[in-house]
Coordinates of C-alpha atoms in Angstrom, one line a residue:
Chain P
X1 CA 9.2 1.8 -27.8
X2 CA 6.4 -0.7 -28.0
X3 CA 6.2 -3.7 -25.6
X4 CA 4.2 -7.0 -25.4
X5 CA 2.7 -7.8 -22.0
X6 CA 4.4 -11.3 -20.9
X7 CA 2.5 -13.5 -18.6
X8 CA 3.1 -13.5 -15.2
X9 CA 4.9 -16.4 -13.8
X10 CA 7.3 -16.7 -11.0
X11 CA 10.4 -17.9 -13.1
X12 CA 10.0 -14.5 -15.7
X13 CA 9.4 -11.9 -12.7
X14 CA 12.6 -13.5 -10.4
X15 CA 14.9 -10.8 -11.1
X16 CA 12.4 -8.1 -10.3
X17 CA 10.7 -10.0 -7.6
X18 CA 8.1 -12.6 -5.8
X19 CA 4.8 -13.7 -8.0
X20 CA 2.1 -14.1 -4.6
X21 CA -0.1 -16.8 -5.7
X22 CA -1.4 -20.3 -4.9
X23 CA 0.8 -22.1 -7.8
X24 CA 1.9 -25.6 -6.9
X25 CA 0.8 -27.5 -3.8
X26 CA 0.9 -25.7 -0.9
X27 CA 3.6 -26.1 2.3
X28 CA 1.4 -26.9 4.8
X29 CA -2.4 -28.0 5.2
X30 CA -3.9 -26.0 8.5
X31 CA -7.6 -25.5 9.9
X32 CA -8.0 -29.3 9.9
X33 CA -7.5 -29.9 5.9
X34 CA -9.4 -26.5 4.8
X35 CA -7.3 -24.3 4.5
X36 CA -3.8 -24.1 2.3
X37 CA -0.9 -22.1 3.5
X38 CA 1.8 -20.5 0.6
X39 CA 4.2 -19.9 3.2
X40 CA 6.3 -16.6 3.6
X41 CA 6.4 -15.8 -0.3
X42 CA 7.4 -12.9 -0.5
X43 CA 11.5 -11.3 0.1
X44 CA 10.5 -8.3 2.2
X45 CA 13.2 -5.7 3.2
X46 CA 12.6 -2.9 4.7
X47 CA 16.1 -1.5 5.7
X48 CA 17.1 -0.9 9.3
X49 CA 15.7 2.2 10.1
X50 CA 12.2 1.0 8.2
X51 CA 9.4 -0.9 9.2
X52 CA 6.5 -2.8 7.9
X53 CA 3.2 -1.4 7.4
X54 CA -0.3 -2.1 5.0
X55 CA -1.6 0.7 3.4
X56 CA -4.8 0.7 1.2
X57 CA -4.1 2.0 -3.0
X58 CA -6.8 3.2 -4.6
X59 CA -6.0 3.4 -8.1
X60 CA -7.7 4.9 -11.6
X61 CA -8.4 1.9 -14.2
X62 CA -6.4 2.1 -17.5
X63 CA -6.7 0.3 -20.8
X64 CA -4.2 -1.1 -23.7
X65 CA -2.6 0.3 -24.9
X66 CA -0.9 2.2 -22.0
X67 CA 1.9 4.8 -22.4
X68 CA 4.8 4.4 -19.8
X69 CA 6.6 7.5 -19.3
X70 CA 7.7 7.2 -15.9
X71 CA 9.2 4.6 -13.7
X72 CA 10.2 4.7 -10.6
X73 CA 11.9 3.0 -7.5
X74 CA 12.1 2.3 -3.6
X75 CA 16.2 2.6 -2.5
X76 CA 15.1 1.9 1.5
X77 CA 12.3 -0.8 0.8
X78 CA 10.1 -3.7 -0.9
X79 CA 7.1 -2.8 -2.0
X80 CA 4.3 -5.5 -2.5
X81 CA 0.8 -5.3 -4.1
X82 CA -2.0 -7.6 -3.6
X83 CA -5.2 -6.8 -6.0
X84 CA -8.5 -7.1 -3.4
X85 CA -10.2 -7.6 -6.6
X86 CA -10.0 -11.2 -9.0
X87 CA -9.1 -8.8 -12.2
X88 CA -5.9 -8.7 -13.7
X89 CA -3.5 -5.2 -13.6
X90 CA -0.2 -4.7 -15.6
X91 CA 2.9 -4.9 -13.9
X92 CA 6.1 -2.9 -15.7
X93 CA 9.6 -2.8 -14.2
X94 CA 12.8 -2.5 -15.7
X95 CA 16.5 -3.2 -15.1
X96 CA 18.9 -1.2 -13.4
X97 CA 22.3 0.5 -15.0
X98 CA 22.8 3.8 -13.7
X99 CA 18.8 4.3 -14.7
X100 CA 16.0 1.8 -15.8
X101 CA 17.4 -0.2 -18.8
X102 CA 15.0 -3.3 -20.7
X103 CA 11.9 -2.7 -19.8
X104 CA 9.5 -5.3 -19.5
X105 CA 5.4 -5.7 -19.1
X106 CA 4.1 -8.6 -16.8
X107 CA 0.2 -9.4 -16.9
X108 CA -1.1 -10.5 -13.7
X109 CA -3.8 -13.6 -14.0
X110 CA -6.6 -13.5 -11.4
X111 CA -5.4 -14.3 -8.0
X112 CA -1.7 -13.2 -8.7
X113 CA 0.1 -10.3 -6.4
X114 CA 3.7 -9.3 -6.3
X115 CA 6.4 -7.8 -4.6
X116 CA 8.9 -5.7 -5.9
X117 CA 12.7 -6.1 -4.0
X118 CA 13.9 -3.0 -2.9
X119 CA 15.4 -0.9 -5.9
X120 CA 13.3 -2.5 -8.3
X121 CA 12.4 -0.3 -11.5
X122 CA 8.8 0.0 -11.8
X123 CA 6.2 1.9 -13.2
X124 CA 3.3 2.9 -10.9
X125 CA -0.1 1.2 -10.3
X126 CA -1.8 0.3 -13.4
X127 CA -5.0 -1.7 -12.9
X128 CA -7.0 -2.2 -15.7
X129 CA -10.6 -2.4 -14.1
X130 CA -12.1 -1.1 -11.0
X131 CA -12.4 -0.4 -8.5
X132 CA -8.6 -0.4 -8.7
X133 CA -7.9 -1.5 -5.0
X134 CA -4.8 -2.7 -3.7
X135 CA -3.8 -4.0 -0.5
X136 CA 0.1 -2.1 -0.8
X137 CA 2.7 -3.8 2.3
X138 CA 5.7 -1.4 2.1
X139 CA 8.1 0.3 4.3
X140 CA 6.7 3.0 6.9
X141 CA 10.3 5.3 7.6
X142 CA 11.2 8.8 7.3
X143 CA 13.3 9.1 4.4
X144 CA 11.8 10.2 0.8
X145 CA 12.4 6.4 -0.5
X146 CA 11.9 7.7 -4.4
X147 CA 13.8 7.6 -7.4
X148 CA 11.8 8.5 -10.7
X149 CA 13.1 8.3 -14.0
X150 CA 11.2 10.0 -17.3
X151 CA 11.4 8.0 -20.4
X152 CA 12.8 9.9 -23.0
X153 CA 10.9 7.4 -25.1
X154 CA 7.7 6.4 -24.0
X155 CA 6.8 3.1 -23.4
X156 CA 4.0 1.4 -25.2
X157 CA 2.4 -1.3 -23.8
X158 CA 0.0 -3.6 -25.2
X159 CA -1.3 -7.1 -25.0
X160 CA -0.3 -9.9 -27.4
X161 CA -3.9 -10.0 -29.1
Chain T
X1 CA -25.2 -20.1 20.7
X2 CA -26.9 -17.8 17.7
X3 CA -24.7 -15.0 16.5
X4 CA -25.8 -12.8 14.0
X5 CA -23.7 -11.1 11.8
X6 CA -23.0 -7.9 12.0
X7 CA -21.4 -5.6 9.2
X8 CA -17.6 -4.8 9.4
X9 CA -17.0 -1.2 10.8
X10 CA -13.5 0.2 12.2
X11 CA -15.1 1.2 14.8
X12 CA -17.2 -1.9 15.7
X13 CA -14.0 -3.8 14.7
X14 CA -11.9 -1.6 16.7
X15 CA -11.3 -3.9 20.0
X16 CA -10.0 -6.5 17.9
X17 CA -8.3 -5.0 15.1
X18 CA -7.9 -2.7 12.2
X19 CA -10.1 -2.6 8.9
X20 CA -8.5 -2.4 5.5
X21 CA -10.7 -0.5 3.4
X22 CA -10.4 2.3 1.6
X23 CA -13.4 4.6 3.1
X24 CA -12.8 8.4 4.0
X25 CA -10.6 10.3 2.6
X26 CA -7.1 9.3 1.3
X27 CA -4.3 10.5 2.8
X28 CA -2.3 10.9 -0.3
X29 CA -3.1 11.4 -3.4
X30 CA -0.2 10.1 -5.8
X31 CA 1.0 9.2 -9.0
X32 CA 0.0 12.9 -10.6
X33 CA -3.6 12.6 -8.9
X34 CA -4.5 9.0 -10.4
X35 CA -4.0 7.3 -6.9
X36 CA -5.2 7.3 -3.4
X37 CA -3.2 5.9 -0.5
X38 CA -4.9 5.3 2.6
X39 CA -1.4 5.0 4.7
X40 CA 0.1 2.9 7.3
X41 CA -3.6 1.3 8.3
X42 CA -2.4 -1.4 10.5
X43 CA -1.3 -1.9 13.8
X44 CA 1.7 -4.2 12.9
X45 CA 3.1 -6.2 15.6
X46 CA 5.5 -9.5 15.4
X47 CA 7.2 -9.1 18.7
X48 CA 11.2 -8.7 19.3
X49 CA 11.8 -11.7 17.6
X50 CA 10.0 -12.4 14.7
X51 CA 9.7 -10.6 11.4
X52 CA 6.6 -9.8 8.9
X53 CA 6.3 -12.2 6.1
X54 CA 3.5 -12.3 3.2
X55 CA 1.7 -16.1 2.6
X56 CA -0.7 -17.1 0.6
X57 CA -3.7 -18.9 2.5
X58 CA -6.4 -21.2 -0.3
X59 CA -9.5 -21.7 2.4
X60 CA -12.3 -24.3 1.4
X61 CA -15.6 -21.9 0.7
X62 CA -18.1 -22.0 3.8
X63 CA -22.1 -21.2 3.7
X64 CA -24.5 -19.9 6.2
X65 CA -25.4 -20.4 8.5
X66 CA -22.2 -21.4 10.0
X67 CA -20.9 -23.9 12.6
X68 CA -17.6 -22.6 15.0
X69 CA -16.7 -24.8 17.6
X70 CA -12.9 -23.6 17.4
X71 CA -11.3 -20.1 18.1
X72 CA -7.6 -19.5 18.3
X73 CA -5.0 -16.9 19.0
X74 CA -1.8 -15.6 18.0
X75 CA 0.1 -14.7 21.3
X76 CA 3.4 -13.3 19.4
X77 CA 1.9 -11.5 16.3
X78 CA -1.2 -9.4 14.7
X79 CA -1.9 -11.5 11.8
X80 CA -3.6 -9.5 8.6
X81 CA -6.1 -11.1 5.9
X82 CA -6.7 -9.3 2.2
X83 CA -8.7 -10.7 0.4
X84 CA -7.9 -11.2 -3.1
X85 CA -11.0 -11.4 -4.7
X86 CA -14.2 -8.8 -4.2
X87 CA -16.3 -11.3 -2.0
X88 CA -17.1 -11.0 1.6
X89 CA -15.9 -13.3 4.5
X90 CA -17.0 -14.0 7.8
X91 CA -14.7 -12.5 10.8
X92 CA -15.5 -14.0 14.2
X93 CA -13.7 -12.8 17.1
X94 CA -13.7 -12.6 20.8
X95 CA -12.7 -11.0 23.7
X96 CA -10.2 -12.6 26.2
X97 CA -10.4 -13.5 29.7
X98 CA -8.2 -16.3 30.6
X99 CA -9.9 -17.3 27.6
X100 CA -12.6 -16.3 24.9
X101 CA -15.9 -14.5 25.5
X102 CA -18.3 -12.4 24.1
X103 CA -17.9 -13.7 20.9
X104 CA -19.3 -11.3 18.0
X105 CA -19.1 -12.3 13.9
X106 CA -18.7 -9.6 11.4
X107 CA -19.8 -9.8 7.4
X108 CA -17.0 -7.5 5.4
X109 CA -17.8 -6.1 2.4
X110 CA -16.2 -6.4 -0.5
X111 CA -13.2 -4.3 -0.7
X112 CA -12.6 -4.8 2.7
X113 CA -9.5 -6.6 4.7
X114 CA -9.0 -7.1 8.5
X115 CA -5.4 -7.2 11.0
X116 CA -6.4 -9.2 14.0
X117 CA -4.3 -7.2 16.2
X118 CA -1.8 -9.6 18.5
X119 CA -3.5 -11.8 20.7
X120 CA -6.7 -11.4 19.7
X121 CA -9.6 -14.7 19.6
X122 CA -10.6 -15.0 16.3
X123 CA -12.2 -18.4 14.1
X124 CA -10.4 -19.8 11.3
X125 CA -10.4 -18.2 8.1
X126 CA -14.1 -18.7 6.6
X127 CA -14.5 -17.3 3.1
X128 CA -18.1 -17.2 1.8
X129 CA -17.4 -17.5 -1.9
X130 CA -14.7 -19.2 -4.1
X131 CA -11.6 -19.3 -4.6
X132 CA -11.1 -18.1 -1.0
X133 CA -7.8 -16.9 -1.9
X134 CA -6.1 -14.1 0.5
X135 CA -2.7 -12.8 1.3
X136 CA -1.9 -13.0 5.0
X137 CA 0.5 -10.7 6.6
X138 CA 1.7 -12.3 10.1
X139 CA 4.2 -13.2 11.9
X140 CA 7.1 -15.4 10.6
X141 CA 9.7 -16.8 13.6
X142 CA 10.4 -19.7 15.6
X143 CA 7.7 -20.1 18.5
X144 CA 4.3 -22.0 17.9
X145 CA 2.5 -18.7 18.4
X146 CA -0.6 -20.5 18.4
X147 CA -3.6 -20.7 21.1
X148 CA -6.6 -22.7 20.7
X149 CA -9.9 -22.8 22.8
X150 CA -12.5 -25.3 22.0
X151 CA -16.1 -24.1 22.6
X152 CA -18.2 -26.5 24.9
X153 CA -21.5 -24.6 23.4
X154 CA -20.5 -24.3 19.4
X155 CA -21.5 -20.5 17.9
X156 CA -24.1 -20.6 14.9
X157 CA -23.6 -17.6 12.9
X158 CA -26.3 -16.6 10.5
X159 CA -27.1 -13.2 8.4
X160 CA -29.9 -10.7 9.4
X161 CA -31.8 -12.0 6.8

């Protein structure tokens, strides 16, 4: 199944989760006027039994087209990615229905992280330079915290150009 | 007072907090070998009543050599800064005793974020390079959870260069 990335914007990824960007004005100026602060962007849940924690992703670069065969999802906890690198990455989640259903492709501009909501569909890390690193704030806990489905029909993904 | 900077090492770093890089060995690999996670990196604290959130901070560009006359502290929460482009920032920090001393200033490198752990003195953010765009991980609740200490002899940072 082929799929066009979609630009990233907040309105697009809602149902899937929080865009983590400096769009719009910011909520408050701090550090005497120098500094804008985005406040508390992203819906982070972690479960009761879960906690936060940063971990660092070190990720091999792909290219477009990219075959999907796998997604996958966090039951017990958000899961957020914020590139440490101004390149873009590609983003694919899907709805739910007893398995991932709709897929769709996001392309991240420059300066754009996200968070997943707990349970989202997704498919795993995909930047598309290096060095690939992501800052990853997820859920420390015990359980095993994975679903993954196989595609029986690959996803491809490829940009609008 | 001159400071020179001094290059960002977890174990320089280590009295005042964690160093998000991805150096070593992962402790993972995942996603069928294509991805390494360095797990569970920082020491994560937002008190009993307070929660992790994830903002967005946009901080005017500084240069060198650099004027701080201003540290503050976070007396209820560790408060983590990822940078989201590959660019280093200045990190100045301090130790307490019933107020700051010994202040030291630290150059990252790129690929590299820091978590002030709880309490800790430490200057405003101060990117180096545009768009000085990070995520922040700290504290969100209901207290000021702010200290600051105005320095009577101002610190001039500058490189080893």
């Amino acid at each position: 199944m082929k799929l066009t990335c979609e630009p990233l914007t907040a309105t697009a990824f809602a149902p899937f989760g929080d865009v983590l960007d400096c769009a719009g004005a910011p909520d408050k100026m701090i550090n005497a006027g120098l500094c804008g602060r985005y406040h508390d962007r992203a819906q982070l849940d972690f479960g009761s039994d879960g906690r936060a924690g940063i971990s660092v992703f070190r990720a091999q670069a792909r290219s477009l087209p990219y075959t999907c065969d796998l997604l996958e999802r966090h039951p017990d906890g958000s899961q957020a990615f914020i590139p440490m690198s101004a390149d873009p990455f590609l983003v694919i989640v899907a709805e739910d229905n007893n398995g991932p259903v709709n897929p769709r492709a996001f392309l991240t501009a420059p300066g754009q992280g996200i968070n997943f909501h707990r349970g989202t569909w997704h498919g795993v890390l995909t930047p598309l330079a290096e060095p690939g690193l992501f800052a990853v704030i997820d859920r420390i806990g015990t359980t095993p915290n994975l679903e993954e489905s196989y595609l029986e029909e690959p996803l491809i993904i490829d940009s609008d150009q």
